Amino acid sequence: MSFTVIEQTTPRVHRSELAVPGSTLALFEKAAKSAADVIFLDLEDAVAPDDKDQARKNVIAALNDVNWGNKTTSVRINGLDTHYMYRDVVEIVENCPRLDLLLIPKIGVAADVYAVDMLVTQIEQAKRRDKRIGFEVLIETALGWSNVEAIAQSSRRLEAMCFGAGDFAASMRMRTTVIGGLNPDYGVLTDRDARGERRFLQGDPWHAAQARVVAACRAHGLRPVDGPYGDFKDAAGFLSAAKRAAVLGFEGKWAIHPAQIELANEVFSPTPEEVEKARRIVESMEQAAKEGRGAVQLDGRLIDIASIRMAQNLLKKAEAIASAGRA
Ligand code: GLV
Ligand code: MG
């Protein structure tokens, strides 16, 4: 291990994050009753410019009046390049004592987070706010992605970074078919096999961007969360995107429609078989340690001290899900 110890952010179960437009009142109660771990009420891209003021009022009322149970609540404010943003921060943080997080979109540089932190700190002090607001930020522009490591270290309020494939594609001028989806042009043509045949193997255009966001988060104790998958009728496509994200180390994924919540919860929860295996790994390694051995065999495979760390991560996650009552 490095001599540098990384502090881990406030732990939260964050398998699914449901997006709810701030202009659609009818969805708030439903969202609160859903199985989503985190709900974000959106003031940004799901709200038309003419509806921004009303959406802000709706969100303030909902955060005070709706019973959100033990859910983590978040509000996506408007970007720092808009004049809506300062009012979003001031009015929401001043008037919503229940709120847990602000979701800041289109972060480009570390100073963007610093600026919002300054504003929130003043409001918290002036209003003697009990609950400290945390931040999640969206990495969804070429600029933000280029500065992702610095952004990851920009504020002690920062808990999570979300990868936003929609705006990222727009910013990078990528050619995509659906938000977070693939493109049939992206792949490799294999060399000829023994029969002289070649195959086209489709690839994942998000891989490099996502892997860098995960690494920046994990290096600095934050939760990496994968953003939207636009075709909410395509459960198989969503599941496949979520599984790829889980394999890379993401903690959870957005749901832009209630139909995606259970899918995300399922993919980002350890299965009973995984939990059982992790327990056996920990037990075998404890036995090995007693016998002075660093590596042992389990089910015909070598396991060593790194296996314990992976197993412990998995067990910790399963315990957090169970103790939040979300198993
Ligand atoms: C999310 O905001 C995205 O742009 O994908
Ligand atoms: Mg976006």
Coordinates of C-alpha atoms and ligand atoms in Angstrom, one line a residue:
M1 CA 0.0 0.0 0.0
S2 CA 1.1 3.6 -0.5
F3 CA 2.0 5.6 2.5
T4 CA -0.8 8.0 1.4
V5 CA -4.0 7.0 3.1
I6 CA -7.2 7.7 1.2
E7 CA -10.1 8.8 3.3
Q8 CA -13.4 7.2 2.1
T9 CA -16.4 9.5 1.7
T10 CA -19.7 9.1 3.7
P11 CA -20.9 5.6 2.9
R12 CA -24.3 5.3 1.2
V13 CA -26.0 2.6 -0.7
H14 CA -26.0 3.9 -4.2
R15 CA -27.0 1.1 -6.6
S16 CA -29.8 3.1 -8.3
E17 CA -30.2 6.8 -8.7
L18 CA -33.6 7.8 -10.1
A19 CA -33.9 11.0 -12.1
V20 CA -37.2 12.9 -11.5
P21 CA -37.9 16.1 -13.5
G22 CA -38.6 19.0 -11.1
S23 CA -41.5 20.1 -13.3
T24 CA -43.5 16.9 -13.0
L25 CA -45.2 17.0 -9.6
A26 CA -47.1 13.8 -10.1
L27 CA -43.8 11.8 -10.0
F28 CA -42.5 12.9 -6.6
E29 CA -44.7 10.6 -4.4
K30 CA -44.1 7.7 -6.7
A31 CA -40.3 8.2 -6.6
A32 CA -40.4 8.3 -2.8
K33 CA -42.2 5.0 -2.7
S34 CA -39.9 3.4 -5.3
A35 CA -37.0 1.0 -4.6
A36 CA -34.4 3.6 -5.7
D37 CA -31.5 4.1 -3.3
V38 CA -31.0 7.8 -4.4
I39 CA -33.5 10.2 -6.0
F40 CA -32.4 13.3 -7.8
L41 CA -34.9 16.0 -8.4
D42 CA -33.9 17.7 -11.6
L43 CA -33.8 21.4 -12.2
E44 CA -31.4 21.1 -15.2
D45 CA -31.8 19.4 -18.5
A46 CA -35.2 17.8 -17.9
V47 CA -36.8 21.2 -17.3
A48 CA -37.5 23.7 -20.0
P49 CA -36.2 27.3 -19.5
D50 CA -39.7 28.7 -18.9
D51 CA -40.4 26.1 -16.2
K52 CA -37.2 26.6 -14.2
D53 CA -38.6 28.9 -11.5
Q54 CA -41.7 26.8 -11.0
A55 CA -39.6 23.6 -10.9
R56 CA -37.4 25.0 -8.2
K57 CA -40.6 25.8 -6.1
N58 CA -41.9 22.3 -6.7
V59 CA -38.7 20.7 -5.6
I60 CA -38.5 22.8 -2.4
A61 CA -42.1 21.9 -1.5
A62 CA -41.5 18.2 -2.3
L63 CA -38.3 18.0 -0.2
N64 CA -40.2 19.4 2.7
D65 CA -43.6 17.7 2.3
V66 CA -43.0 14.2 0.8
N67 CA -42.0 11.4 3.1
W68 CA -38.7 10.2 1.5
G69 CA -38.1 7.6 4.2
N70 CA -34.4 6.7 4.4
K71 CA -33.7 7.5 0.8
T72 CA -30.8 9.7 -0.1
T73 CA -32.2 12.8 -1.8
S74 CA -30.3 15.0 -4.3
V75 CA -31.1 18.0 -6.4
R76 CA -29.5 18.5 -9.8
I77 CA -28.9 22.2 -10.0
N78 CA -28.3 24.1 -13.3
G79 CA -24.8 24.5 -14.7
L80 CA -22.4 27.2 -13.5
D81 CA -22.7 28.8 -16.9
T82 CA -26.3 29.7 -16.3
H83 CA -28.0 32.4 -14.2
Y84 CA -30.3 29.9 -12.7
M85 CA -27.6 28.2 -10.7
Y86 CA -27.0 30.7 -7.9
R87 CA -30.7 30.8 -7.1
D88 CA -30.9 27.0 -7.2
V89 CA -28.2 26.7 -4.7
V90 CA -29.3 29.5 -2.4
E91 CA -33.0 28.7 -2.4
I92 CA -32.6 24.9 -2.2
V93 CA -29.9 24.8 0.5
E94 CA -31.7 27.5 2.6
N95 CA -35.1 25.9 2.5
C96 CA -34.5 22.1 2.4
P97 CA -33.1 20.8 5.7
R98 CA -33.8 17.2 4.6
L99 CA -31.7 17.4 1.5
D100 CA -28.5 15.2 1.4
L101 CA -26.8 16.0 -1.9
L102 CA -26.4 18.5 -4.7
L103 CA -25.8 17.1 -8.1
I104 CA -23.7 19.6 -10.1
P105 CA -23.8 19.1 -13.8
K106 CA -21.1 19.6 -16.5
I107 CA -18.2 20.2 -14.1
G108 CA -15.2 21.3 -16.1
V109 CA -12.5 22.2 -13.6
A110 CA -11.9 21.7 -9.9
A111 CA -12.6 25.4 -9.3
D112 CA -16.2 24.8 -10.4
V113 CA -16.8 22.6 -7.4
Y114 CA -14.8 25.0 -5.2
A115 CA -17.1 27.8 -6.2
V116 CA -20.3 25.9 -5.2
D117 CA -18.6 24.7 -2.0
M118 CA -18.0 28.3 -1.0
L119 CA -21.6 29.3 -1.6
V120 CA -23.0 26.2 0.2
T121 CA -20.6 26.8 3.2
Q122 CA -21.8 30.4 3.6
I123 CA -25.4 29.3 3.5
E124 CA -24.9 26.5 6.0
Q125 CA -23.2 28.8 8.4
A126 CA -25.7 31.6 8.0
K127 CA -28.7 29.3 8.4
R128 CA -27.0 27.1 11.0
R129 CA -27.9 24.1 8.9
D130 CA -27.6 20.8 10.8
K131 CA -27.1 18.5 8.0
R132 CA -24.0 19.1 5.9
I133 CA -24.7 19.0 2.2
G134 CA -22.6 16.5 0.1
F135 CA -21.9 16.8 -3.6
E136 CA -22.1 14.5 -6.5
V137 CA -20.8 15.9 -9.8
L138 CA -21.4 14.9 -13.4
I139 CA -18.4 14.2 -15.6
E140 CA -20.0 14.7 -19.0
T141 CA -17.8 17.1 -21.0
A142 CA -14.4 16.7 -22.6
L143 CA -13.1 19.4 -20.2
G144 CA -14.4 17.7 -17.1
W145 CA -13.1 14.3 -18.3
S146 CA -9.6 15.8 -19.0
N147 CA -9.6 17.2 -15.4
V148 CA -11.3 14.3 -13.7
E149 CA -8.4 13.5 -11.3
A150 CA -8.2 17.1 -10.1
I151 CA -12.0 17.3 -9.8
A152 CA -12.0 14.2 -7.7
Q153 CA -9.9 16.1 -5.1
S154 CA -11.7 19.4 -5.3
S155 CA -13.9 19.4 -2.2
R156 CA -14.4 17.5 1.0
R157 CA -18.1 17.6 0.2
L158 CA -17.6 15.5 -2.8
E159 CA -19.1 11.9 -2.4
A160 CA -19.7 10.7 -6.0
M161 CA -18.9 11.3 -9.6
C162 CA -21.5 10.3 -12.2
F163 CA -20.5 9.6 -15.8
G164 CA -23.0 11.2 -18.1
A165 CA -22.9 9.5 -21.5
G166 CA -25.5 11.9 -23.1
D167 CA -23.7 15.2 -22.7
F168 CA -20.3 13.4 -23.0
A169 CA -21.2 12.2 -26.4
A170 CA -22.3 15.7 -27.4
S171 CA -19.2 17.3 -26.0
M172 CA -16.8 14.8 -27.7
R173 CA -18.8 14.8 -31.0
M174 CA -19.2 11.1 -30.7
R175 CA -21.5 9.2 -33.0
T176 CA -24.1 7.4 -30.9
T177 CA -27.5 6.0 -31.5
V178 CA -29.0 6.2 -28.0
I179 CA -27.8 7.7 -24.7
G180 CA -25.4 5.3 -23.2
G181 CA -25.9 2.8 -26.0
L182 CA -23.5 1.4 -28.5
N183 CA -22.8 2.1 -32.2
P184 CA -22.6 -0.6 -34.8
D185 CA -19.7 1.2 -36.4
Y186 CA -17.5 0.8 -33.3
G187 CA -15.7 -2.5 -33.3
V188 CA -12.9 -4.6 -34.8
L189 CA -12.7 -6.7 -37.9
T190 CA -10.8 -9.8 -36.9
D191 CA -7.9 -11.3 -38.9
R192 CA -8.8 -14.2 -41.1
D193 CA -9.2 -17.4 -39.2
A194 CA -8.1 -20.9 -40.4
R195 CA -11.1 -21.0 -42.8
G196 CA -10.2 -17.6 -44.1
E197 CA -13.2 -15.9 -42.5
R198 CA -13.3 -12.6 -40.7
R199 CA -15.8 -11.5 -38.0
F200 CA -16.9 -8.1 -36.9
L201 CA -16.8 -7.8 -33.1
Q202 CA -18.7 -4.8 -31.7
G203 CA -16.9 -2.8 -29.0
D204 CA -17.9 -0.5 -26.2
P205 CA -17.1 3.2 -27.0
W206 CA -17.6 4.2 -23.4
H207 CA -15.0 1.9 -21.9
A208 CA -12.0 4.3 -21.7
A209 CA -14.0 7.2 -20.4
Q210 CA -15.8 5.2 -17.8
A211 CA -12.6 3.4 -16.6
R212 CA -10.9 6.7 -16.0
V213 CA -13.8 8.0 -14.0
V214 CA -13.9 4.9 -11.9
A215 CA -10.1 5.1 -11.2
A216 CA -10.3 8.8 -10.3
C217 CA -13.2 8.0 -7.8
R218 CA -11.6 5.0 -6.3
A219 CA -8.2 6.7 -6.0
H220 CA -9.8 9.5 -3.9
G221 CA -12.4 7.6 -1.9
L222 CA -15.5 8.6 -3.9
R223 CA -18.3 6.5 -5.4
P224 CA -18.3 6.1 -9.2
V225 CA -21.9 6.0 -10.6
D226 CA -22.8 5.3 -14.2
G227 CA -25.3 7.7 -15.7
P228 CA -28.3 7.2 -18.0
Y229 CA -29.3 4.6 -20.5
G230 CA -31.8 6.3 -22.7
D231 CA -33.9 3.5 -24.2
F232 CA -35.9 2.6 -21.1
K233 CA -37.9 0.0 -23.0
D234 CA -34.8 -1.9 -23.7
A235 CA -34.3 -3.8 -20.5
A236 CA -31.7 -6.2 -22.0
G237 CA -29.7 -3.2 -23.2
F238 CA -29.9 -1.5 -19.8
L239 CA -28.9 -4.7 -18.0
S240 CA -25.9 -5.2 -20.3
A241 CA -24.7 -1.6 -19.8
A242 CA -25.2 -1.9 -16.1
K243 CA -23.3 -5.2 -15.9
R244 CA -20.4 -3.8 -17.8
A245 CA -20.3 -0.8 -15.4
A246 CA -20.5 -3.1 -12.4
V247 CA -17.5 -5.1 -13.7
L248 CA -15.5 -1.9 -14.1
G249 CA -16.1 -1.0 -10.5
F250 CA -19.1 1.4 -10.7
E251 CA -21.2 1.5 -7.5
G252 CA -24.5 2.0 -9.3
K253 CA -26.3 3.4 -12.2
W254 CA -28.9 6.0 -12.9
A255 CA -32.5 5.1 -13.7
I256 CA -34.2 7.6 -16.0
H257 CA -37.4 5.6 -15.7
P258 CA -38.8 3.6 -12.8
A259 CA -38.5 0.4 -14.9
Q260 CA -34.8 0.6 -14.6
I261 CA -34.6 0.8 -10.8
E262 CA -35.0 -2.9 -10.0
L263 CA -32.6 -3.8 -12.8
A264 CA -29.9 -1.5 -11.4
N265 CA -30.5 -2.7 -7.8
E266 CA -30.2 -6.3 -9.0
V267 CA -27.0 -5.8 -10.9
F268 CA -25.2 -3.8 -8.2
S269 CA -26.2 -6.1 -5.3
P270 CA -23.9 -9.0 -4.5
T271 CA -25.8 -12.3 -5.1
P272 CA -26.3 -14.8 -2.2
E273 CA -23.8 -17.1 -4.0
E274 CA -21.2 -14.3 -4.2
V275 CA -21.7 -13.5 -0.5
E276 CA -21.4 -17.2 0.4
K277 CA -18.2 -17.5 -1.6
A278 CA -16.8 -14.3 -0.1
R279 CA -17.4 -15.7 3.4
R280 CA -15.6 -19.0 2.5
I281 CA -12.7 -17.0 1.1
V282 CA -12.4 -15.0 4.4
E283 CA -12.6 -18.2 6.5
S284 CA -10.1 -20.0 4.4
M285 CA -7.6 -17.1 4.6
E286 CA -8.1 -16.8 8.4
Q287 CA -7.3 -20.5 8.6
A288 CA -4.3 -20.0 6.3
A289 CA -3.0 -17.1 8.5
K290 CA -3.2 -19.3 11.6
E291 CA -1.1 -21.9 9.8
G292 CA 1.4 -19.2 8.7
R293 CA 0.5 -19.4 5.0
G294 CA -0.2 -16.4 2.7
A295 CA -2.0 -18.3 -0.1
V296 CA -4.3 -21.3 -0.2
Q297 CA -6.4 -23.2 -2.7
L298 CA -10.2 -22.9 -2.6
D299 CA -12.3 -24.9 -5.1
G300 CA -9.2 -25.6 -7.1
R301 CA -8.2 -22.0 -7.5
L302 CA -5.4 -20.0 -5.8
I303 CA -6.5 -17.3 -3.4
D304 CA -4.3 -15.0 -1.5
I305 CA -4.5 -11.8 0.6
A306 CA -5.8 -9.8 -2.4
S307 CA -8.7 -12.2 -2.5
I308 CA -9.6 -11.3 1.1
R309 CA -9.8 -7.6 0.1
M310 CA -12.1 -8.3 -2.7
A311 CA -14.2 -10.6 -0.5
Q312 CA -14.3 -8.0 2.3
N313 CA -15.5 -5.3 -0.2
L314 CA -18.3 -7.6 -1.3
L315 CA -19.3 -8.5 2.3
K316 CA -19.3 -4.8 3.3
K317 CA -21.5 -3.9 0.4
A318 CA -24.0 -6.7 1.2
E319 CA -24.1 -5.6 4.9
A320 CA -24.7 -2.0 3.9
I321 CA -27.6 -3.0 1.7
A322 CA -29.1 -5.2 4.4
S323 CA -28.7 -2.6 7.1
A324 CA -30.4 0.1 4.9
G325 CA -33.3 -2.3 4.7
R326 CA -32.9 -2.6 0.9
A327 CA -31.9 -6.3 0.6
Ligands
GLV1 C1 -26.5 13.1 -18.1 O1 -26.8 14.2 -17.6 C2 -26.0 12.9 -19.4 O2 -25.8 14.0 -20.1 O3 -25.8 11.8 -19.8
MG2 MG -26.2 15.8 -19.0

